[in-house]
Amino acid sequence: MQTDLLLFLVLFPILGAFAVFPLGKRSPAGRDWYVRIVPAVELAAALLLLTADGAEAALPGVCGLGLRFAAGSLRTLLVLVAGFLWLATGLASREYFAAAAHKERYYFFWLLTLGALMGVFLAADLITLFVFFEMMSFTSYVWVAQNETPEALRAANTYLAVAVIGGMTLLVGLFLLYDLLGTLEIGALAGLAAALPEEKKVPLYVAGGCCLAGFGAKAGMFPLHIWLPKAHPVAPAPASALLSGILTKSGVFGILVIARNLFRADVAWGDAVLFLGVVTMVLGAVLAVFSVDLKRTLACSSMSQIGFILVGVAMQGLLSGENALAAWGTILHMLNHSLIKLVLFVAAGVVYLGTHSLNLNDIRGWGRDKPWLKAVFLVGACSIAGVPGFSGYVSKTLLHESIVEYIHALTHAGLDAGVYRVVEWLFLISGGLTAAYMTKLFVCIFLSPKARGQHAAPKPYWSAGTAAALTGGAGVLLALGVTPSLTMQPIAVWAAEFLHGDHLEETLHYFSPTNLKGACISLGIGALVYLAVIRGLLMRRESGGEVYFNRWPQRLDLEELVYRPALNALAFLGAFCARAAASVGDIIVFLGERILFTKAPGIFVPKHDENFGAYERKPRRFLVGETFSFDLLLAGVGLVAMLLYILLV
């Protein structure tokens, strides 16, 4: 029974996806109900998984090593969160896609992605995780390209490039790990890695670095974050809620598997992850402060919150035997961020349907007369800003206290803790920036005077399904925030078993003056940033009202500044090598004619076609952009074909 339950969670939405197209052609209303029922059944099955702690299942022979699944602890928690988010976005999708084209295509890949994500979270070994991780990358690509606008297609190309390159890097890391350890079973990794001789440590770091890059690309970790701020604004709002809320957690899940099993108490690894986490955390928050697009702001916010989570991952390794606070904070912030982005992105979808714009200057004041939408958005904003009484405060407090705990440990040991004091302040400043940009969004949409030319919102301005999704998400955030000892702490203790988290003997007082102090510092910084920077530098009062400006230099776009020029150089180098290789034959024939046919010139005439071995004359944009993206797509199709061949043969 337990084995069947695990396989059902993975295979049911995948097989169910194939009913979307025929059902949509026969009965659009039936299709709309179907895509709500499937996630509801999936969530019910996930709840049954709570009674199947430690359950295992396998599909032997598939992909050579077989596919293996396991339940319990953090795995089950993430499966539950995924089921809840799919059900909530399914409730909101009917209204959002009411006038949209290609609904069946979206729902088809929407359900495929659900099954693939379940496979990631329930994977018992890294090869199973990789198979479903790659499947999830290709199926979710369609979400980004769904609207088929030039911006959506370009963002989808970036998403696909990062997914393919990250996936291939991950595969290299898994090959190296298998060669080093002889297995990819997650439960066996820690013991085997600890037993490696010292001369094998460097290859282990190389393998771990490849895996970190592969998983980090999906998580939105710097410097592989380039897809995230561009994909979210162009994707449908329900898809953005899932991309930000739970698909990024698949990358974090992979990073946790690697960090907590291969480098459990490795200071060098912990410092490396901490550096990447801090840069991701600060940069995402800064980009969000400057943004004037609603969904782009939320996307940059997701990047920043992933940075907070990575800080927790790093602190678990640095604290080693006293990492309970870091482990709890990591788990709870993953949970909180998933629920928060469900509320904020679905609310952004409501705003977009009412205004057909995401620019803050167009949507200004639209929510002034919508108290219920204002309330649920406020819950999400306060939660992500870490306001006491809301769920985000608890997880951020635990993460902050883990940094403080490590500083105390270093000081007690007589070691310099200056770098980590800087990390603590960057943590608090990033929390303040979070409060500042969420204040900007809330004031703009719900408190400012309405923008000129804004059409009156239809009544009702949202459907019952959308209202239920937003109210449910906000309600869970509130319930968790006001009862942390009764709800959040037991969840953290249970899920921390997967992370080999330590036990905490003392009782935590979440609302003690010491813990409230950190939150108050962040909120104070946020107030200063909002008043001095956002209202002072990024806004201007004009006759029509307040106008927001994005003063972030466009030339600092990492994709345009580094990655695309690098691809241009690679494309040029490849074309040059291909032309040089193609010319070798001509040179040989030419020399042969001169040497062997000196007495009879003209008998053998070599080819003189100038187009041989050269690209047809096309614009550089075509050569670098379209052909490279097409090559990536073909690589993905080839990988899928190979996996199908292995599965069937």
XYZ file of C-alpha atoms in Angstrom:
649
model
C 0.000 0.000 0.000
C 2.746 2.461 0.948
C 4.740 1.559 -2.166
C 1.691 2.148 -4.338
C 1.126 5.514 -2.673
C 4.603 6.769 -3.586
C 4.257 5.635 -7.198
C 0.767 7.127 -7.354
C 2.021 10.560 -6.256
C 4.580 10.584 -9.074
C 2.680 8.879 -11.894
C -0.916 10.044 -11.357
C -0.465 13.674 -12.489
C 1.849 12.595 -15.349
C -0.670 10.134 -16.731
C -3.530 12.484 -15.919
C -1.998 15.172 -18.097
C -2.774 13.206 -21.245
C -6.516 13.598 -20.642
C -6.321 17.414 -20.823
C -6.337 17.812 -24.632
C -9.234 15.464 -25.452
C -11.238 16.744 -22.499
C -10.626 20.372 -23.472
C -11.907 19.756 -27.007
C -15.086 18.049 -25.806
C -15.896 20.132 -22.727
C -13.912 23.217 -21.658
C -15.909 23.393 -18.446
C -15.121 19.750 -17.736
C -11.447 20.458 -18.351
C -11.532 23.313 -15.845
C -12.993 21.038 -13.203
C -10.547 18.266 -14.089
C -7.470 20.415 -13.484
C -8.846 21.254 -10.056
C -9.703 17.674 -9.140
C -6.307 16.199 -10.036
C -4.329 18.446 -7.603
C -7.000 17.863 -4.936
C -6.545 14.106 -5.260
C -2.781 14.587 -5.230
C -2.980 16.637 -2.022
C -5.184 13.983 -0.403
C -2.610 11.331 -1.316
C 0.134 13.549 0.106
C -1.775 13.765 3.393
C -1.915 9.961 3.497
C 1.851 10.031 3.195
C 1.956 11.337 6.771
C 1.003 7.813 7.878
C 3.681 6.227 5.676
C 6.835 7.657 7.240
C 9.851 5.755 5.921
C 7.946 4.158 3.024
C 10.008 3.140 -0.006
C 9.281 2.163 -3.600
C 11.340 1.237 -6.644
C 11.090 0.769 -10.376
C 14.025 -1.601 -10.955
C 15.875 -1.608 -14.247
C 14.663 1.808 -15.339
C 17.586 3.968 -16.506
C 19.974 1.132 -15.726
C 20.234 1.746 -11.982
C 16.473 1.891 -11.476
C 14.335 4.624 -9.962
C 13.922 4.609 -6.193
C 11.589 6.651 -3.989
C 11.306 7.271 -0.249
C 9.029 9.293 2.034
C 9.292 10.989 5.400
C 10.548 14.147 7.090
C 11.425 17.021 4.727
C 10.426 14.975 1.667
C 6.845 14.620 2.889
C 6.655 18.278 3.937
C 7.687 19.476 0.467
C 5.251 17.079 -1.199
C 2.460 18.514 0.959
C 3.450 22.081 0.124
C 3.587 21.268 -3.595
C 0.136 19.660 -3.498
C -1.333 22.652 -1.671
C 0.202 25.163 -4.079
C -0.998 23.245 -7.152
C -4.515 23.072 -5.768
C -4.526 26.784 -4.906
C -3.171 27.889 -8.292
C -5.622 25.525 -9.976
C -8.469 27.356 -8.244
C -7.133 30.689 -9.524
C -6.256 29.518 -13.042
C -9.789 29.295 -14.427
C -10.323 33.022 -14.033
C -6.815 33.952 -15.144
C -6.976 31.889 -18.356
C -10.615 32.649 -19.170
C -9.705 34.662 -22.291
C -6.292 33.088 -22.939
C -5.244 30.884 -25.842
C -3.570 27.476 -25.608
C -5.122 26.584 -22.261
C -4.793 22.858 -22.911
C -1.073 23.215 -23.582
C -0.546 25.049 -20.312
C -2.559 22.574 -18.246
C -0.863 19.597 -19.916
C 2.608 20.761 -18.926
C 1.280 22.038 -15.592
C 0.319 18.501 -14.572
C 3.480 16.960 -16.029
C 5.522 19.352 -13.907
C 3.587 18.367 -10.795
C 4.468 14.695 -11.305
C 8.101 15.537 -12.059
C 8.363 17.687 -8.922
C 6.941 14.880 -6.801
C 9.635 12.636 -8.261
C 12.304 15.143 -7.225
C 11.126 15.440 -3.626
C 10.535 11.699 -3.171
C 13.798 10.606 -4.822
C 15.798 8.137 -2.728
C 18.928 8.466 -4.851
C 20.533 11.166 -6.951
C 19.961 9.463 -10.297
C 16.193 9.428 -9.661
C 16.393 13.035 -8.528
C 18.281 13.965 -11.711
C 15.820 12.250 -14.073
C 12.817 14.057 -12.631
C 14.744 17.291 -12.121
C 15.486 17.446 -15.851
C 11.934 16.477 -16.762
C 10.661 19.293 -14.557
C 12.999 21.782 -16.247
C 11.716 20.986 -19.737
C 8.027 20.833 -18.842
C 8.115 24.119 -16.902
C 9.875 25.810 -19.855
C 6.472 25.950 -21.557
C 5.088 28.046 -18.689
C 7.587 30.805 -19.400
C 6.917 30.745 -23.155
C 3.140 30.384 -22.730
C 2.149 33.902 -23.809
C 4.433 33.740 -26.895
C 5.311 37.438 -26.798
C 8.865 38.391 -27.847
C 9.724 39.049 -24.196
C 8.294 35.680 -23.143
C 10.166 33.772 -25.856
C 13.435 35.497 -25.024
C 12.996 34.802 -21.306
C 12.089 31.199 -22.148
C 15.296 30.864 -24.170
C 17.276 32.086 -21.174
C 15.386 29.707 -18.879
C 16.065 26.799 -21.235
C 19.749 27.654 -21.599
C 20.261 27.851 -17.831
C 18.274 24.618 -17.335
C 20.225 22.644 -19.950
C 23.674 23.911 -18.998
C 22.895 23.510 -15.307
C 21.520 20.020 -15.885
C 24.578 18.888 -17.818
C 26.848 20.321 -15.122
C 24.834 18.427 -12.517
C 25.185 15.222 -14.531
C 28.977 15.623 -14.617
C 28.927 16.039 -10.832
C 26.878 12.854 -10.429
C 29.303 10.908 -12.643
C 32.193 12.071 -10.457
C 30.302 11.221 -7.271
C 29.457 7.743 -8.497
C 33.098 7.167 -9.411
C 34.211 8.338 -5.953
C 31.579 6.679 -3.772
C 30.253 3.797 -5.869
C 26.625 4.731 -5.177
C 24.217 7.650 -5.480
C 21.831 6.499 -2.752
C 21.134 9.544 -0.582
C 21.067 7.597 2.682
C 24.553 6.161 2.069
C 26.313 9.343 0.929
C 27.254 10.731 4.356
C 29.067 7.633 5.606
C 30.939 7.059 2.359
C 31.977 10.711 2.044
C 33.275 10.771 5.630
C 35.364 7.647 4.947
C 37.096 9.085 1.875
C 40.889 9.427 2.206
C 42.362 12.897 2.211
C 43.633 12.663 -1.386
C 40.037 12.196 -2.575
C 38.816 15.458 -1.040
C 39.658 17.597 -4.069
C 37.646 15.397 -6.488
C 34.809 15.478 -3.941
C 34.873 19.283 -3.937
C 34.807 19.280 -7.749
C 31.828 16.910 -7.793
C 30.058 18.922 -5.097
C 30.740 22.182 -6.959
C 29.212 20.776 -10.164
C 26.129 19.650 -8.230
C 25.897 23.023 -6.471
C 25.954 24.808 -9.834
C 23.325 22.491 -11.311
C 20.931 22.761 -8.396
C 21.744 26.428 -7.788
C 20.740 27.299 -11.348
C 17.198 26.123 -10.630
C 17.140 27.744 -7.189
C 18.041 31.164 -8.599
C 21.393 31.386 -6.828
C 23.888 34.058 -7.901
C 25.452 34.114 -10.499
C 22.982 31.690 -12.142
C 19.935 33.769 -11.214
C 19.599 35.509 -14.599
C 16.464 33.590 -15.647
C 14.469 34.377 -12.532
C 13.847 38.165 -12.778
C 12.940 37.786 -16.473
C 10.853 34.611 -16.457
C 8.425 35.585 -13.696
C 7.107 38.838 -15.214
C 6.278 37.191 -18.571
C 4.845 33.923 -17.239
C 1.164 33.659 -16.251
C 0.660 34.655 -12.614
C -0.353 31.145 -11.407
C 2.782 29.767 -13.064
C 4.910 32.506 -11.459
C 3.527 31.498 -8.051
C 4.724 27.928 -8.660
C 8.046 28.873 -10.263
C 8.891 31.082 -7.324
C 7.087 29.250 -4.559
C 8.055 25.623 -5.100
C 10.147 24.980 -8.237
C 13.034 27.003 -6.818
C 12.780 24.749 -3.733
C 13.635 21.746 -5.892
C 17.042 23.351 -6.421
C 17.345 24.147 -2.705
C 16.381 20.548 -1.919
C 19.227 19.292 -4.109
C 21.679 21.690 -2.471
C 20.572 20.449 0.956
C 21.098 16.828 -0.091
C 24.652 17.596 -1.206
C 25.544 19.920 1.671
C 24.151 17.833 4.524
C 25.495 14.495 3.271
C 28.812 15.249 1.590
C 29.997 18.337 3.487
C 28.185 18.087 6.798
C 30.792 19.859 8.942
C 33.094 21.266 6.258
C 34.009 24.882 7.072
C 35.390 25.645 3.595
C 32.197 24.411 1.936
C 30.068 26.294 4.447
C 31.934 29.534 3.799
C 31.563 29.110 0.017
C 27.796 28.558 0.275
C 27.542 31.430 2.752
C 29.263 33.793 0.314
C 26.930 32.810 -2.534
C 23.919 33.048 -0.237
C 24.808 36.521 1.036
C 25.412 37.886 -2.481
C 22.120 36.361 -3.669
C 20.278 37.760 -0.650
C 21.607 41.316 -0.955
C 21.557 41.609 -4.754
C 17.996 40.312 -5.044
C 16.784 42.808 -2.454
C 18.573 45.720 -4.141
C 17.116 44.806 -7.553
C 13.638 44.618 -5.995
C 14.000 48.095 -4.488
C 14.785 49.567 -7.915
C 12.153 47.655 -9.911
C 8.936 49.390 -11.044
C 7.276 46.214 -12.358
C 5.056 44.379 -9.862
C 5.959 40.819 -10.826
C 9.616 41.631 -11.451
C 9.799 43.061 -7.937
C 8.332 39.859 -6.564
C 10.746 37.819 -8.712
C 13.791 39.701 -7.406
C 12.327 39.251 -3.945
C 12.299 35.479 -4.538
C 15.958 35.618 -5.460
C 16.681 37.453 -2.206
C 14.688 34.991 -0.090
C 16.538 32.076 -1.681
C 19.671 33.856 -0.456
C 18.262 33.856 3.087
C 17.662 30.106 2.783
C 21.194 29.498 1.476
C 22.559 31.369 4.487
C 20.701 28.831 6.620
C 22.192 25.956 4.586
C 25.686 27.354 5.166
C 25.154 27.926 8.889
C 24.100 24.295 9.359
C 27.543 23.192 8.212
C 29.458 25.875 10.080
C 27.684 25.216 13.377
C 28.118 21.455 12.972
C 27.061 19.988 16.334
C 24.820 22.893 17.333
C 22.901 23.568 14.157
C 19.299 23.146 15.317
C 18.423 26.830 14.885
C 19.918 26.934 11.383
C 18.165 23.720 10.319
C 14.808 24.894 11.667
C 15.172 28.328 10.109
C 16.057 26.837 6.713
C 13.057 24.504 6.687
C 10.572 27.071 7.945
C 11.742 29.766 5.543
C 11.330 27.319 2.654
C 7.781 26.683 3.858
C 6.999 30.347 4.490
C 8.406 31.572 1.197
C 6.330 29.031 -0.733
C 3.101 30.192 0.909
C 4.016 33.885 0.728
C 4.717 33.789 -3.002
C 1.460 31.926 -3.589
C -0.400 34.845 -2.007
C 1.630 37.638 -3.608
C 1.811 36.291 -7.161
C -1.848 35.257 -7.310
C -2.736 38.718 -5.975
C -0.512 40.191 -8.704
C -2.555 38.184 -11.199
C -5.740 39.787 -9.872
C -4.174 43.234 -10.320
C -3.060 42.379 -13.860
C -6.502 41.135 -14.901
C -7.992 44.373 -13.608
C -5.480 46.764 -15.184
C -3.748 44.786 -17.982
C -0.473 46.186 -16.717
C 2.213 45.416 -14.166
C 3.897 48.837 -14.204
C 3.521 50.552 -10.837
C 2.645 53.835 -12.541
C -0.334 52.197 -14.270
C -1.643 50.115 -11.371
C -1.229 52.837 -8.745
C -4.241 53.040 -6.437
C -6.124 50.185 -8.128
C -6.703 48.346 -4.841
C -7.860 51.293 -2.740
C -11.494 50.123 -2.695
C -10.763 46.377 -2.396
C -10.395 45.686 1.343
C -10.235 41.886 1.158
C -7.509 41.876 -1.485
C -5.722 44.566 0.522
C -5.867 42.378 3.648
C -4.470 39.217 2.054
C -1.708 41.150 0.273
C -0.814 42.815 3.583
C -0.493 39.396 5.229
C 1.930 38.270 2.517
C 3.882 41.531 2.660
C 4.224 41.490 6.456
C 5.205 37.830 6.426
C 8.032 38.255 3.940
C 9.193 41.441 5.684
C 9.528 39.581 8.995
C 6.976 41.594 10.972
C 6.387 39.957 14.405
C 3.124 38.028 14.500
C 3.530 36.767 10.937
C 5.191 33.517 9.889
C 8.221 35.051 8.162
C 9.316 36.626 11.429
C 9.829 33.203 13.015
C 11.994 31.708 10.273
C 14.074 34.859 9.816
C 14.610 35.091 13.567
C 15.904 31.519 13.672
C 18.273 32.189 10.762
C 19.524 35.397 12.386
C 20.060 33.698 15.722
C 22.074 30.938 14.031
C 24.508 33.586 12.749
C 24.702 35.147 16.213
C 25.273 31.710 17.721
C 28.221 31.074 15.378
C 29.731 34.473 16.205
C 29.521 33.633 19.914
C 31.133 30.228 19.295
C 34.046 31.804 17.422
C 34.506 34.506 20.048
C 34.434 31.921 22.835
C 37.133 29.933 20.993
C 39.298 33.056 20.671
C 38.887 33.282 16.888
C 38.146 36.342 14.791
C 34.444 36.673 13.966
C 34.629 39.990 12.076
C 33.549 38.546 8.730
C 30.487 36.928 10.264
C 29.514 40.163 12.024
C 29.449 41.725 8.550
C 27.263 38.820 7.409
C 24.893 39.488 10.315
C 24.537 43.151 9.349
C 24.031 42.287 5.687
C 21.307 39.881 6.833
C 19.581 42.652 8.808
C 19.996 45.174 5.980
C 18.533 42.718 3.462
C 15.578 42.250 5.781
C 15.199 46.033 5.870
C 15.306 46.236 2.062
C 12.593 43.569 1.971
C 10.383 45.702 4.205
C 11.123 48.763 2.046
C 10.139 47.284 -1.337
C 7.064 45.555 0.078
C 5.998 48.885 1.588
C 6.499 50.452 -1.838
C 4.210 47.855 -3.455
C 1.516 48.075 -0.783
C 1.425 51.874 -0.711
C 1.408 52.076 -4.506
C -1.411 49.590 -5.111
C -3.619 50.079 -2.089
C -3.008 53.555 -0.612
C -1.969 55.924 -3.415
C -4.511 57.888 -5.486
C -5.687 56.075 -8.609
C -3.644 56.577 -11.753
C -5.211 58.586 -14.577
C -6.995 56.649 -17.282
C -7.504 53.625 -15.065
C -10.649 51.714 -15.937
C -13.141 50.843 -13.231
C -12.694 47.272 -12.026
C -15.453 44.799 -12.876
C -17.579 43.515 -10.033
C -16.698 41.044 -8.731
C -13.065 41.775 -9.544
C -12.012 38.208 -8.640
C -13.635 34.795 -8.789
C -14.597 32.624 -5.847
C -11.718 30.249 -6.689
C -9.147 33.038 -6.630
C -10.559 34.407 -3.387
C -10.396 30.938 -1.836
C -6.779 30.432 -2.923
C -5.660 33.798 -1.542
C -7.654 33.519 1.674
C -6.413 29.978 2.288
C -2.778 30.933 1.766
C -3.024 34.052 3.922
C -4.902 32.143 6.601
C -2.142 29.529 6.870
C 0.499 32.268 7.124
C -1.402 33.954 9.952
C -2.041 30.700 11.805
C 1.634 29.769 11.636
C 2.752 33.250 12.664
C 0.682 33.552 15.829
C 1.286 29.983 17.056
C 4.948 29.229 16.282
C 5.513 26.948 19.267
C 2.409 24.885 18.519
C 2.729 24.682 14.736
C 6.017 25.797 13.220
C 8.395 24.294 15.773
C 6.958 20.740 15.573
C 7.107 20.953 11.766
C 10.747 22.046 11.948
C 11.736 19.299 14.398
C 10.105 16.641 12.220
C 11.564 17.863 8.922
C 15.046 18.488 10.366
C 15.597 14.722 10.653
C 16.337 14.665 6.916
C 19.001 17.344 7.411
C 20.671 15.513 10.326
C 19.742 18.496 12.460
C 20.728 18.538 16.093
C 18.255 18.504 18.957
C 17.635 21.663 20.948
C 17.095 21.122 24.626
C 16.152 24.664 25.628
C 12.734 26.251 25.051
C 12.602 28.994 22.459
C 10.817 32.248 23.242
C 10.147 33.644 19.802
C 8.802 36.977 21.032
C 11.443 37.682 23.658
C 13.071 41.156 23.624
C 16.315 39.666 22.262
C 14.583 38.107 19.259
C 12.361 41.130 18.678
C 15.443 43.346 18.593
C 16.688 41.906 15.286
C 13.285 42.321 13.650
C 12.992 45.904 14.880
C 16.440 46.777 13.491
C 15.488 45.392 10.069
C 12.140 47.200 10.069
C 13.837 50.429 11.107
C 16.309 50.099 8.238
C 13.364 49.408 5.941
C 11.606 52.595 7.023
C 14.742 54.642 6.365
C 15.272 53.073 2.923
C 11.643 53.650 1.962
C 11.611 57.300 3.030
C 15.111 58.292 1.909
C 15.747 56.112 -1.141
C 12.416 55.042 -2.607
C 10.438 58.221 -1.939
C 13.486 60.489 -2.188
C 15.318 59.091 -5.238
C 13.087 56.583 -7.002
C 9.845 58.596 -6.984
C 8.829 62.046 -8.164
C 5.635 64.009 -7.650
C 4.049 65.253 -10.860
C 0.694 66.779 -11.710
C -0.809 63.333 -12.299
C 0.455 61.967 -8.993
C 3.519 60.039 -7.886
C 5.731 58.561 -10.620
C 8.099 55.647 -10.000
C 11.465 55.388 -11.773
C 13.818 52.469 -12.241
C 17.259 54.011 -11.912
C 19.142 50.704 -11.994
C 21.723 50.917 -14.844
C 20.613 48.617 -17.666
C 24.232 47.940 -18.610
C 24.646 46.030 -15.334
C 22.357 43.257 -16.566
C 24.555 40.186 -16.019
C 23.005 38.284 -18.900
C 23.650 41.053 -21.412
C 26.961 42.084 -19.875
C 28.574 38.650 -19.503
C 26.623 35.606 -20.604
C 25.362 36.568 -24.046
C 28.714 38.108 -25.102
C 30.352 34.879 -23.952
C 27.940 32.886 -26.120
C 28.686 35.234 -29.031
C 32.373 34.505 -28.585
C 31.733 30.763 -28.403
C 29.578 30.899 -31.538
C 32.279 32.823 -33.398
C 34.969 30.425 -32.187
C 32.889 27.428 -33.245
C 32.214 28.904 -36.684
C 35.915 29.729 -37.090
C 36.980 26.186 -36.165
C 34.339 24.678 -38.451
C 35.488 26.845 -41.351
C 39.132 26.004 -40.650
C 38.373 22.284 -40.483
C 36.315 22.437 -43.692
C 39.164 24.199 -45.475
C 41.638 21.443 -44.690
C 40.239 19.273 -47.459
C 40.529 22.088 -49.982
C 44.133 22.697 -48.986
C 45.012 18.996 -49.359
C 43.395 18.843 -52.797
C 45.147 22.030 -53.842
C 48.534 20.718 -52.760
C 47.845 17.388 -54.426
C 47.053 19.129 -57.689
C 50.275 21.086 -57.546
C 52.444 18.077 -56.655
C 50.848 15.110 -58.462
C 49.531 16.814 -61.601
C 52.379 19.132 -62.484
C 52.522 17.689 -66.017
C 48.772 17.862 -66.598
C 47.355 20.954 -64.945
C 43.601 21.372 -64.977
C 42.751 17.650 -65.125
C 41.632 17.647 -61.525
C 39.872 20.819 -60.403
C 39.231 21.215 -56.673
C 35.962 22.630 -55.372
C 35.862 26.409 -55.056
C 32.454 26.907 -53.457
C 32.907 29.809 -51.068
C 29.881 28.749 -49.029
C 31.421 25.346 -48.211
C 32.077 25.044 -44.469
C 30.661 28.499 -43.786
C 27.430 29.738 -42.306
C 24.964 31.221 -44.751
C 25.088 34.973 -44.414
C 22.698 35.744 -41.585
C 22.518 38.475 -38.981
C 24.594 37.852 -35.878
C 21.411 37.824 -33.820
C 20.235 34.799 -35.796
C 23.544 32.959 -35.526
C 23.964 33.461 -31.784
C 20.410 33.641 -30.537
C 18.151 31.430 -32.612
C 20.621 28.717 -33.570
C 22.004 28.319 -30.048
C 18.532 28.149 -28.534
C 17.510 25.638 -31.189
C 20.587 23.542 -30.417
C 19.683 23.561 -26.732
C 16.157 22.504 -27.560
C 17.450 19.661 -29.720
C 19.767 18.626 -26.888
C 16.768 18.462 -24.589
C 14.733 16.474 -27.095
C 17.669 14.109 -27.515
C 17.944 13.639 -23.766
C 14.225 12.890 -23.472
C 14.441 10.437 -26.398
C 17.397 8.716 -24.747
C 15.544 8.414 -21.448
C 12.469 7.003 -23.211
C 14.669 4.473 -25.011
C 16.229 3.384 -21.732
C 12.815 3.176 -20.084
C 11.302 1.067 -22.856
C 14.309 -1.131 -23.615
